PDB file of C-alpha atoms in Angstrom:
ATOM      1  CA  UNK A   1      21.746 119.997 207.649  1.00  0.00           C
ATOM      2  CA  UNK A   2      19.678 118.460 210.397  1.00  0.00           C
ATOM      3  CA  UNK A   3      20.139 115.199 212.306  1.00  0.00           C
ATOM      4  CA  UNK A   4      17.952 113.283 209.827  1.00  0.00           C
ATOM      5  CA  UNK A   5      20.163 114.354 206.917  1.00  0.00           C
ATOM      6  CA  UNK A   6      23.239 113.283 208.876  1.00  0.00           C
ATOM      7  CA  UNK A   7      21.732 109.841 209.476  1.00  0.00           C
ATOM      8  CA  UNK A   8      20.812 109.452 205.814  1.00  0.00           C
ATOM      9  CA  UNK A   9      24.321 110.412 204.720  1.00  0.00           C
ATOM     10  CA  UNK A  10      25.822 107.984 207.246  1.00  0.00           C
ATOM     11  CA  UNK A  11      23.570 105.188 205.984  1.00  0.00           C
ATOM     12  CA  UNK A  12      24.534 105.971 202.383  1.00  0.00           C
ATOM     13  CA  UNK A  13      28.238 105.929 203.287  1.00  0.00           C
ATOM     14  CA  UNK A  14      27.848 102.568 205.036  1.00  0.00           C
ATOM     15  CA  UNK A  15      26.068 101.137 201.994  1.00  0.00           C
ATOM     16  CA  UNK A  16      28.822 102.386 199.671  1.00  0.00           C
ATOM     17  CA  UNK A  17      31.403 100.763 201.943  1.00  0.00           C
ATOM     18  CA  UNK A  18      29.453  97.475 202.005  1.00  0.00           C
ATOM     19  CA  UNK A  19      29.202  97.457 198.208  1.00  0.00           C
ATOM     20  CA  UNK A  20      32.924  98.153 197.808  1.00  0.00           C
ATOM     21  CA  UNK A  21      33.719  95.333 200.244  1.00  0.00           C
ATOM     22  CA  UNK A  22      31.420  92.989 198.339  1.00  0.00           C
ATOM     23  CA  UNK A  23      33.096  93.842 195.015  1.00  0.00           C
ATOM     24  CA  UNK A  24      36.523  93.140 196.531  1.00  0.00           C
ATOM     25  CA  UNK A  25      35.285  89.843 197.993  1.00  0.00           C
ATOM     26  CA  UNK A  26      33.749  88.861 194.647  1.00  0.00           C
ATOM     27  CA  UNK A  27      37.170  89.300 193.031  1.00  0.00           C
ATOM     28  CA  UNK A  28      38.731  86.989 195.617  1.00  0.00           C
ATOM     29  CA  UNK A  29      36.033  84.391 194.975  1.00  0.00           C
ATOM     30  CA  UNK A  30      36.462  84.564 191.187  1.00  0.00           C
ATOM     31  CA  UNK A  31      40.199  83.946 191.629  1.00  0.00           C
ATOM     32  CA  UNK A  32      39.456  81.033 193.982  1.00  0.00           C
ATOM     33  CA  UNK A  33      37.127  79.386 191.440  1.00  0.00           C
ATOM     34  CA  UNK A  34      39.787  79.665 188.721  1.00  0.00           C
ATOM     35  CA  UNK A  35      42.459  78.293 191.071  1.00  0.00           C
ATOM     36  CA  UNK A  36      40.213  75.475 192.333  1.00  0.00           C
ATOM     37  CA  UNK A  37      39.365  74.393 188.795  1.00  0.00           C
ATOM     38  CA  UNK A  38      43.012  74.610 187.725  1.00  0.00           C
ATOM     39  CA  UNK A  39      44.035  72.499 190.736  1.00  0.00           C
ATOM     40  CA  UNK A  40      41.380  69.901 189.926  1.00  0.00           C
ATOM     41  CA  UNK A  41      39.511  70.501 193.179  1.00  0.00           C
ATOM     42  CA  UNK A  42      36.293  68.527 192.733  1.00  0.00           C
ATOM     43  CA  UNK A  43      33.099  70.519 193.300  1.00  0.00           C
ATOM     44  CA  UNK A  44      30.165  68.859 195.015  1.00  0.00           C
ATOM     45  CA  UNK A  45      26.451  69.440 195.405  1.00  0.00           C
ATOM     46  CA  UNK A  46      26.130  71.716 198.427  1.00  0.00           C
ATOM     47  CA  UNK A  47      23.599  71.222 201.189  1.00  0.00           C
ATOM     48  CA  UNK A  48      21.910  73.851 203.337  1.00  0.00           C
ATOM     49  CA  UNK A  49      21.046  73.610 207.017  1.00  0.00           C
ATOM     50  CA  UNK A  50      17.422  74.201 207.940  1.00  0.00           C
ATOM     51  CA  UNK A  51      16.697  77.255 210.056  1.00  0.00           C
ATOM     52  CA  UNK A  52      15.984  75.061 213.071  1.00  0.00           C
ATOM     53  CA  UNK A  53      19.376  73.394 212.585  1.00  0.00           C
ATOM     54  CA  UNK A  54      17.988  69.861 212.701  1.00  0.00           C
ATOM     55  CA  UNK A  55      18.750  68.717 209.182  1.00  0.00           C
ATOM     56  CA  UNK A  56      20.467  69.470 205.902  1.00  0.00           C
ATOM     57  CA  UNK A  57      18.789  69.695 202.519  1.00  0.00           C
ATOM     58  CA  UNK A  58      20.467  69.299 199.161  1.00  0.00           C
ATOM     59  CA  UNK A  59      20.554  72.403 196.977  1.00  0.00           C
ATOM     60  CA  UNK A  60      20.847  73.060 193.273  1.00  0.00           C
ATOM     61  CA  UNK A  61      24.291  74.612 193.816  1.00  0.00           C
ATOM     62  CA  UNK A  62      27.495  72.849 192.848  1.00  0.00           C
ATOM     63  CA  UNK A  63      30.653  74.193 194.394  1.00  0.00           C
ATOM     64  CA  UNK A  64      32.823  74.158 197.496  1.00  0.00           C
ATOM     65  CA  UNK A  65      32.191  74.715 201.198  1.00  0.00           C
ATOM     66  CA  UNK A  66      34.344  77.453 202.736  1.00  0.00           C
ATOM     67  CA  UNK A  67      33.923  76.587 206.399  1.00  0.00           C
ATOM     68  CA  UNK A  68      34.015  73.179 208.024  1.00  0.00           C
ATOM     69  CA  UNK A  69      30.568  73.774 209.524  1.00  0.00           C
ATOM     70  CA  UNK A  70      29.272  74.016 205.933  1.00  0.00           C
ATOM     71  CA  UNK A  71      27.487  77.296 206.601  1.00  0.00           C
ATOM     72  CA  UNK A  72      28.805  79.116 203.525  1.00  0.00           C
ATOM     73  CA  UNK A  73      29.988  78.077 200.107  1.00  0.00           C
ATOM     74  CA  UNK A  74      31.049  79.179 196.668  1.00  0.00           C
ATOM     75  CA  UNK A  75      29.384  77.932 193.526  1.00  0.00           C
ATOM     76  CA  UNK A  76      31.241  76.920 190.391  1.00  0.00           C
ATOM     77  CA  UNK A  77      29.592  79.993 188.872  1.00  0.00           C
ATOM     78  CA  UNK A  78      31.612  82.220 191.233  1.00  0.00           C
ATOM     79  CA  UNK A  79      28.657  83.126 193.444  1.00  0.00           C
ATOM     80  CA  UNK A  80      28.743  83.198 197.246  1.00  0.00           C
ATOM     81  CA  UNK A  81      26.027  81.340 199.169  1.00  0.00           C
ATOM     82  CA  UNK A  82      24.849  81.347 202.769  1.00  0.00           C
ATOM     83  CA  UNK A  83      23.787  77.746 203.216  1.00  0.00           C
ATOM     84  CA  UNK A  84      20.587  77.983 205.224  1.00  0.00           C
ATOM     85  CA  UNK A  85      16.992  77.396 204.209  1.00  0.00           C
ATOM     86  CA  UNK A  86      13.526  77.226 205.801  1.00  0.00           C
ATOM     87  CA  UNK A  87      13.317  73.485 205.093  1.00  0.00           C
ATOM     88  CA  UNK A  88       9.687  73.139 204.081  1.00  0.00           C
ATOM     89  CA  UNK A  89       8.234  69.949 202.674  1.00  0.00           C
ATOM     90  CA  UNK A  90       8.745  70.934 199.031  1.00  0.00           C
ATOM     91  CA  UNK A  91      12.396  71.822 199.697  1.00  0.00           C
ATOM     92  CA  UNK A  92      12.916  68.478 201.358  1.00  0.00           C
ATOM     93  CA  UNK A  93      11.483  66.713 198.309  1.00  0.00           C
ATOM     94  CA  UNK A  94      12.870  68.829 195.467  1.00  0.00           C
ATOM     95  CA  UNK A  95      15.922  70.426 197.034  1.00  0.00           C
ATOM     96  CA  UNK A  96      16.458  73.990 198.145  1.00  0.00           C
ATOM     97  CA  UNK A  97      16.885  76.799 195.657  1.00  0.00           C
ATOM     98  CA  UNK A  98      19.345  79.332 197.009  1.00  0.00           C
ATOM     99  CA  UNK A  99      19.950  82.876 195.823  1.00  0.00           C
ATOM    100  CA  UNK A 100      23.525  84.138 195.747  1.00  0.00           C
ATOM    101  CA  UNK A 101      24.430  86.570 198.525  1.00  0.00           C
ATOM    102  CA  UNK A 102      26.789  89.531 198.535  1.00  0.00           C
ATOM    103  CA  UNK A 103      30.096  88.128 199.770  1.00  0.00           C
ATOM    104  CA  UNK A 104      31.771  89.720 202.795  1.00  0.00           C
ATOM    105  CA  UNK A 105      35.515  90.138 203.277  1.00  0.00           C
ATOM    106  CA  UNK A 106      35.131  88.545 206.708  1.00  0.00           C
ATOM    107  CA  UNK A 107      33.031  85.424 207.234  1.00  0.00           C
ATOM    108  CA  UNK A 108      30.994  85.401 210.433  1.00  0.00           C
ATOM    109  CA  UNK A 109      31.519  89.064 211.331  1.00  0.00           C
ATOM    110  CA  UNK A 110      29.086  89.964 214.086  1.00  0.00           C
ATOM    111  CA  UNK A 111      27.966  86.372 214.628  1.00  0.00           C
ATOM    112  CA  UNK A 112      26.932  85.314 218.110  1.00  0.00           C
ATOM    113  CA  UNK A 113      29.659  82.696 218.403  1.00  0.00           C
ATOM    114  CA  UNK A 114      32.280  85.404 217.982  1.00  0.00           C
ATOM    115  CA  UNK A 115      34.232  83.367 215.450  1.00  0.00           C
ATOM    116  CA  UNK A 116      35.030  85.278 212.312  1.00  0.00           C
ATOM    117  CA  UNK A 117      37.439  84.380 209.558  1.00  0.00           C
ATOM    118  CA  UNK A 118      38.851  86.574 206.808  1.00  0.00           C
ATOM    119  CA  UNK A 119      37.503  85.439 203.438  1.00  0.00           C
ATOM    120  CA  UNK A 120      40.989  85.218 201.909  1.00  0.00           C
ATOM    121  CA  UNK A 121      42.109  82.908 204.723  1.00  0.00           C
ATOM    122  CA  UNK A 122      39.056  80.679 204.258  1.00  0.00           C
ATOM    123  CA  UNK A 123      39.657  80.483 200.506  1.00  0.00           C
ATOM    124  CA  UNK A 124      43.355  79.699 200.982  1.00  0.00           C
ATOM    125  CA  UNK A 125      42.612  76.965 203.530  1.00  0.00           C
ATOM    126  CA  UNK A 126      39.980  75.419 201.293  1.00  0.00           C
ATOM    127  CA  UNK A 127      42.267  75.395 198.286  1.00  0.00           C
ATOM    128  CA  UNK A 128      45.200  73.997 200.281  1.00  0.00           C
ATOM    129  CA  UNK A 129      42.961  71.267 201.751  1.00  0.00           C
ATOM    130  CA  UNK A 130      42.247  69.748 198.350  1.00  0.00           C
ATOM    131  CA  UNK A 131      39.571  67.088 197.998  1.00  0.00           C
ATOM    132  CA  UNK A 132      40.368  65.643 201.435  1.00  0.00           C
ATOM    133  CA  UNK A 133      39.264  68.870 203.130  1.00  0.00           C
ATOM    134  CA  UNK A 134      36.136  68.683 205.227  1.00  0.00           C
TER     135      UNK A 134
END
């Protein structure tokens, strides 16, 4: 095996680990959605921040924010969303269409602000906060 093969195997191992983490996180989110609905936690239409950070645009996603800065959310369909969008004219008029993202087990890992939060903790805080959260 040469160095290139080692790098390819390392990349494959990292991808397998990321996928396993995402599956585990998806299970946590599915449980949260069931618990939120059972608790009567009212979902809302989520908004996404534009890339330049100057404004927020409504989306076609109904669900719950997971962080107070409204940077990530969970849809009523059990999908995880990163709430950012380019913010072009058509999005401003019609609303942003977001694609679900693979959920991480730790929100904000590797972010510049250095603030990360375990997904389970974020879900627990959101559920405990009820409709007055935010």
